[in-house]
Amino acid sequence: KQSAYKLSFERIAKVKPMIQNVVSTSDLNTILDLKKIALKAKNSEYNPKRFHALILRSRDPKATALIFKSGKMVCTGTKTESEAKEASLKFLKVVKQAGFTKASLKVKKNILELQYKEYCSNL
């Protein structure tokens, strides 16, 4: 007779994870004036009393970026790694067009992504 624990483990082992959201973090390597960017960028929100980051949105690829004064950027909402890269480059272009020409992209690979790829290869 199989235990309930073993049955539930077998059921869990059959689950195939699907990526719904890719989150990337990067550094623009410069200090930013978020108000200046917000005034020049479309699809942007900046309310420092509510949240200390500039929120930028992109339609294609569909993504949202949180950009901080320190130059750190979090890009979320994409479905693939290539979409995340494309969106990050698009947000970098917006920052450069606002006058921060020295901004450059330094992407950090998240440990979670590496663990996910390792997990999937063991299935």
PDB file of C-alpha atoms in Angstrom:
ATOM      1  CA  LYS A   1       0.000   0.000   0.000  1.00  0.00           C
ATOM      2  CA  GLN A   2       1.455   3.388  -1.062  1.00  0.00           C
ATOM      3  CA  SER A   3       1.554   6.226   1.408  1.00  0.00           C
ATOM      4  CA  ALA A   4      -0.234   9.509   0.726  1.00  0.00           C
ATOM      5  CA  TYR A   5       3.172  11.219   0.815  1.00  0.00           C
ATOM      6  CA  LYS A   6       4.552   9.066  -1.997  1.00  0.00           C
ATOM      7  CA  LEU A   7       1.417   9.569  -4.129  1.00  0.00           C
ATOM      8  CA  SER A   8       1.544  13.314  -3.710  1.00  0.00           C
ATOM      9  CA  PHE A   9       5.277  13.353  -4.551  1.00  0.00           C
ATOM     10  CA  GLU A  10       4.593  11.398  -7.776  1.00  0.00           C
ATOM     11  CA  ARG A  11       1.887  13.902  -8.718  1.00  0.00           C
ATOM     12  CA  ILE A  12       4.237  16.838  -8.071  1.00  0.00           C
ATOM     13  CA  ALA A  13       7.018  15.199 -10.116  1.00  0.00           C
ATOM     14  CA  LYS A  14       4.726  15.230 -13.185  1.00  0.00           C
ATOM     15  CA  VAL A  15       4.167  19.000 -12.986  1.00  0.00           C
ATOM     16  CA  LYS A  16       5.901  20.880 -15.802  1.00  0.00           C
ATOM     17  CA  PRO A  17       6.725  24.474 -14.813  1.00  0.00           C
ATOM     18  CA  MET A  18       5.923  27.235 -17.315  1.00  0.00           C
ATOM     19  CA  ILE A  19       7.582  30.648 -17.333  1.00  0.00           C
ATOM     20  CA  GLN A  20       4.999  33.403 -16.914  1.00  0.00           C
ATOM     21  CA  ASN A  21       7.239  36.344 -16.026  1.00  0.00           C
ATOM     22  CA  VAL A  22      10.928  37.072 -16.526  1.00  0.00           C
ATOM     23  CA  VAL A  23      12.508  39.619 -14.180  1.00  0.00           C
ATOM     24  CA  SER A  24      15.903  41.114 -14.947  1.00  0.00           C
ATOM     25  CA  THR A  25      18.006  43.542 -12.975  1.00  0.00           C
ATOM     26  CA  SER A  26      20.615  45.832 -14.447  1.00  0.00           C
ATOM     27  CA  ASP A  27      22.737  48.849 -13.670  1.00  0.00           C
ATOM     28  CA  LEU A  28      22.795  51.911 -15.936  1.00  0.00           C
ATOM     29  CA  ASN A  29      26.162  52.955 -14.420  1.00  0.00           C
ATOM     30  CA  THR A  30      25.155  56.568 -13.743  1.00  0.00           C
ATOM     31  CA  ILE A  31      23.188  58.661 -11.244  1.00  0.00           C
ATOM     32  CA  LEU A  32      19.855  59.757 -12.754  1.00  0.00           C
ATOM     33  CA  ASP A  33      17.467  62.688 -12.425  1.00  0.00           C
ATOM     34  CA  LEU A  34      14.174  60.771 -12.501  1.00  0.00           C
ATOM     35  CA  LYS A  35      12.022  63.898 -12.780  1.00  0.00           C
ATOM     36  CA  LYS A  36      13.873  64.971 -15.930  1.00  0.00           C
ATOM     37  CA  ILE A  37      13.364  61.528 -17.513  1.00  0.00           C
ATOM     38  CA  ALA A  38       9.672  61.452 -16.524  1.00  0.00           C
ATOM     39  CA  LEU A  39       9.051  64.812 -18.182  1.00  0.00           C
ATOM     40  CA  LYS A  40      10.618  63.662 -21.473  1.00  0.00           C
ATOM     41  CA  ALA A  41       9.410  60.042 -21.609  1.00  0.00           C
ATOM     42  CA  LYS A  42       6.053  58.690 -22.732  1.00  0.00           C
ATOM     43  CA  ASN A  43       4.281  56.040 -20.634  1.00  0.00           C
ATOM     44  CA  SER A  44       6.078  57.064 -17.453  1.00  0.00           C
ATOM     45  CA  GLU A  45       5.026  57.622 -13.847  1.00  0.00           C
ATOM     46  CA  TYR A  46       7.017  59.370 -11.174  1.00  0.00           C
ATOM     47  CA  ASN A  47       5.561  60.242  -7.793  1.00  0.00           C
ATOM     48  CA  PRO A  48       8.436  60.302  -5.260  1.00  0.00           C
ATOM     49  CA  LYS A  49       6.022  60.743  -2.342  1.00  0.00           C
ATOM     50  CA  ARG A  50       4.448  57.391  -3.175  1.00  0.00           C
ATOM     51  CA  PHE A  51       7.382  55.389  -4.582  1.00  0.00           C
ATOM     52  CA  HIS A  52      11.032  56.390  -5.083  1.00  0.00           C
ATOM     53  CA  ALA A  53      11.391  54.947  -8.574  1.00  0.00           C
ATOM     54  CA  LEU A  54      10.426  56.026 -12.063  1.00  0.00           C
ATOM     55  CA  ILE A  55       8.003  53.574 -13.670  1.00  0.00           C
ATOM     56  CA  LEU A  56       8.364  53.166 -17.442  1.00  0.00           C
ATOM     57  CA  ARG A  57       6.118  50.966 -19.559  1.00  0.00           C
ATOM     58  CA  SER A  58       6.710  49.492 -22.996  1.00  0.00           C
ATOM     59  CA  ARG A  59       4.056  48.036 -25.307  1.00  0.00           C
ATOM     60  CA  ASP A  60       6.287  45.913 -27.535  1.00  0.00           C
ATOM     61  CA  PRO A  61       7.636  43.928 -25.869  1.00  0.00           C
ATOM     62  CA  LYS A  62       5.122  44.352 -23.066  1.00  0.00           C
ATOM     63  CA  ALA A  63       7.260  45.227 -20.058  1.00  0.00           C
ATOM     64  CA  THR A  64       7.559  47.539 -17.067  1.00  0.00           C
ATOM     65  CA  ALA A  65      10.772  49.010 -15.681  1.00  0.00           C
ATOM     66  CA  LEU A  66      11.422  50.440 -12.244  1.00  0.00           C
ATOM     67  CA  ILE A  67      14.343  52.843 -12.520  1.00  0.00           C
ATOM     68  CA  PHE A  68      15.982  54.214  -9.389  1.00  0.00           C
ATOM     69  CA  LYS A  69      18.054  57.372  -8.911  1.00  0.00           C
ATOM     70  CA  SER A  70      21.145  55.200  -8.342  1.00  0.00           C
ATOM     71  CA  GLY A  71      20.847  53.879 -11.909  1.00  0.00           C
ATOM     72  CA  LYS A  72      19.575  50.464 -10.879  1.00  0.00           C
ATOM     73  CA  MET A  73      16.790  49.111 -13.085  1.00  0.00           C
ATOM     74  CA  VAL A  74      14.355  46.224 -12.632  1.00  0.00           C
ATOM     75  CA  CYS A  75      12.583  45.082 -15.787  1.00  0.00           C
ATOM     76  CA  THR A  76       9.580  42.796 -15.424  1.00  0.00           C
ATOM     77  CA  GLY A  77       6.591  41.501 -17.353  1.00  0.00           C
ATOM     78  CA  THR A  78       8.282  39.772 -20.272  1.00  0.00           C
ATOM     79  CA  LYS A  79       7.842  36.091 -21.142  1.00  0.00           C
ATOM     80  CA  THR A  80      11.325  35.255 -22.454  1.00  0.00           C
ATOM     81  CA  GLU A  81      14.935  36.179 -21.784  1.00  0.00           C
ATOM     82  CA  SER A  82      15.266  37.739 -25.264  1.00  0.00           C
ATOM     83  CA  GLU A  83      12.183  39.929 -24.645  1.00  0.00           C
ATOM     84  CA  ALA A  84      13.707  41.027 -21.319  1.00  0.00           C
ATOM     85  CA  LYS A  85      16.939  42.031 -23.095  1.00  0.00           C
ATOM     86  CA  GLU A  86      15.008  43.863 -25.817  1.00  0.00           C
ATOM     87  CA  ALA A  87      12.894  45.735 -23.257  1.00  0.00           C
ATOM     88  CA  SER A  88      15.957  46.667 -21.177  1.00  0.00           C
ATOM     89  CA  LEU A  89      17.650  48.116 -24.270  1.00  0.00           C
ATOM     90  CA  LYS A  90      14.479  50.040 -25.103  1.00  0.00           C
ATOM     91  CA  PHE A  91      14.377  51.542 -21.590  1.00  0.00           C
ATOM     92  CA  LEU A  92      18.091  52.401 -21.858  1.00  0.00           C
ATOM     93  CA  LYS A  93      17.337  54.262 -25.104  1.00  0.00           C
ATOM     94  CA  VAL A  94      14.608  56.289 -23.318  1.00  0.00           C
ATOM     95  CA  VAL A  95      17.066  57.237 -20.565  1.00  0.00           C
ATOM     96  CA  LYS A  96      19.701  58.264 -23.124  1.00  0.00           C
ATOM     97  CA  GLN A  97      17.166  60.353 -25.074  1.00  0.00           C
ATOM     98  CA  ALA A  98      16.362  62.201 -21.839  1.00  0.00           C
ATOM     99  CA  GLY A  99      19.968  63.442 -21.748  1.00  0.00           C
ATOM    100  CA  PHE A 100      21.857  60.749 -19.855  1.00  0.00           C
ATOM    101  CA  THR A 101      24.153  59.769 -22.722  1.00  0.00           C
ATOM    102  CA  LYS A 102      26.725  58.101 -20.452  1.00  0.00           C
ATOM    103  CA  ALA A 103      24.198  55.480 -19.351  1.00  0.00           C
ATOM    104  CA  SER A 104      25.165  51.930 -20.318  1.00  0.00           C
ATOM    105  CA  LEU A 105      23.651  48.554 -19.552  1.00  0.00           C
ATOM    106  CA  LYS A 106      25.234  46.101 -17.137  1.00  0.00           C
ATOM    107  CA  VAL A 107      22.904  43.104 -16.776  1.00  0.00           C
ATOM    108  CA  LYS A 108      22.991  40.731 -13.821  1.00  0.00           C
ATOM    109  CA  LYS A 109      21.904  37.122 -14.271  1.00  0.00           C
ATOM    110  CA  ASN A 110      19.570  36.115 -11.486  1.00  0.00           C
ATOM    111  CA  ILE A 111      20.411  32.982  -9.487  1.00  0.00           C
ATOM    112  CA  LEU A 112      16.778  31.885  -9.685  1.00  0.00           C
ATOM    113  CA  GLU A 113      17.005  31.606 -13.477  1.00  0.00           C
ATOM    114  CA  LEU A 114      20.067  29.396 -13.229  1.00  0.00           C
ATOM    115  CA  GLN A 115      18.377  27.194 -10.617  1.00  0.00           C
ATOM    116  CA  TYR A 116      15.289  26.903 -12.851  1.00  0.00           C
ATOM    117  CA  LYS A 117      17.357  25.789 -15.859  1.00  0.00           C
ATOM    118  CA  GLU A 118      19.184  23.273 -13.666  1.00  0.00           C
ATOM    119  CA  TYR A 119      15.862  21.940 -12.316  1.00  0.00           C
ATOM    120  CA  CYS A 120      14.348  21.581 -15.801  1.00  0.00           C
ATOM    121  CA  SER A 121      17.360  19.705 -17.128  1.00  0.00           C
ATOM    122  CA  ASN A 122      16.905  17.133 -14.335  1.00  0.00           C
ATOM    123  CA  LEU A 123      13.248  16.397 -15.224  1.00  0.00           C
TER     124      LEU A 123
END
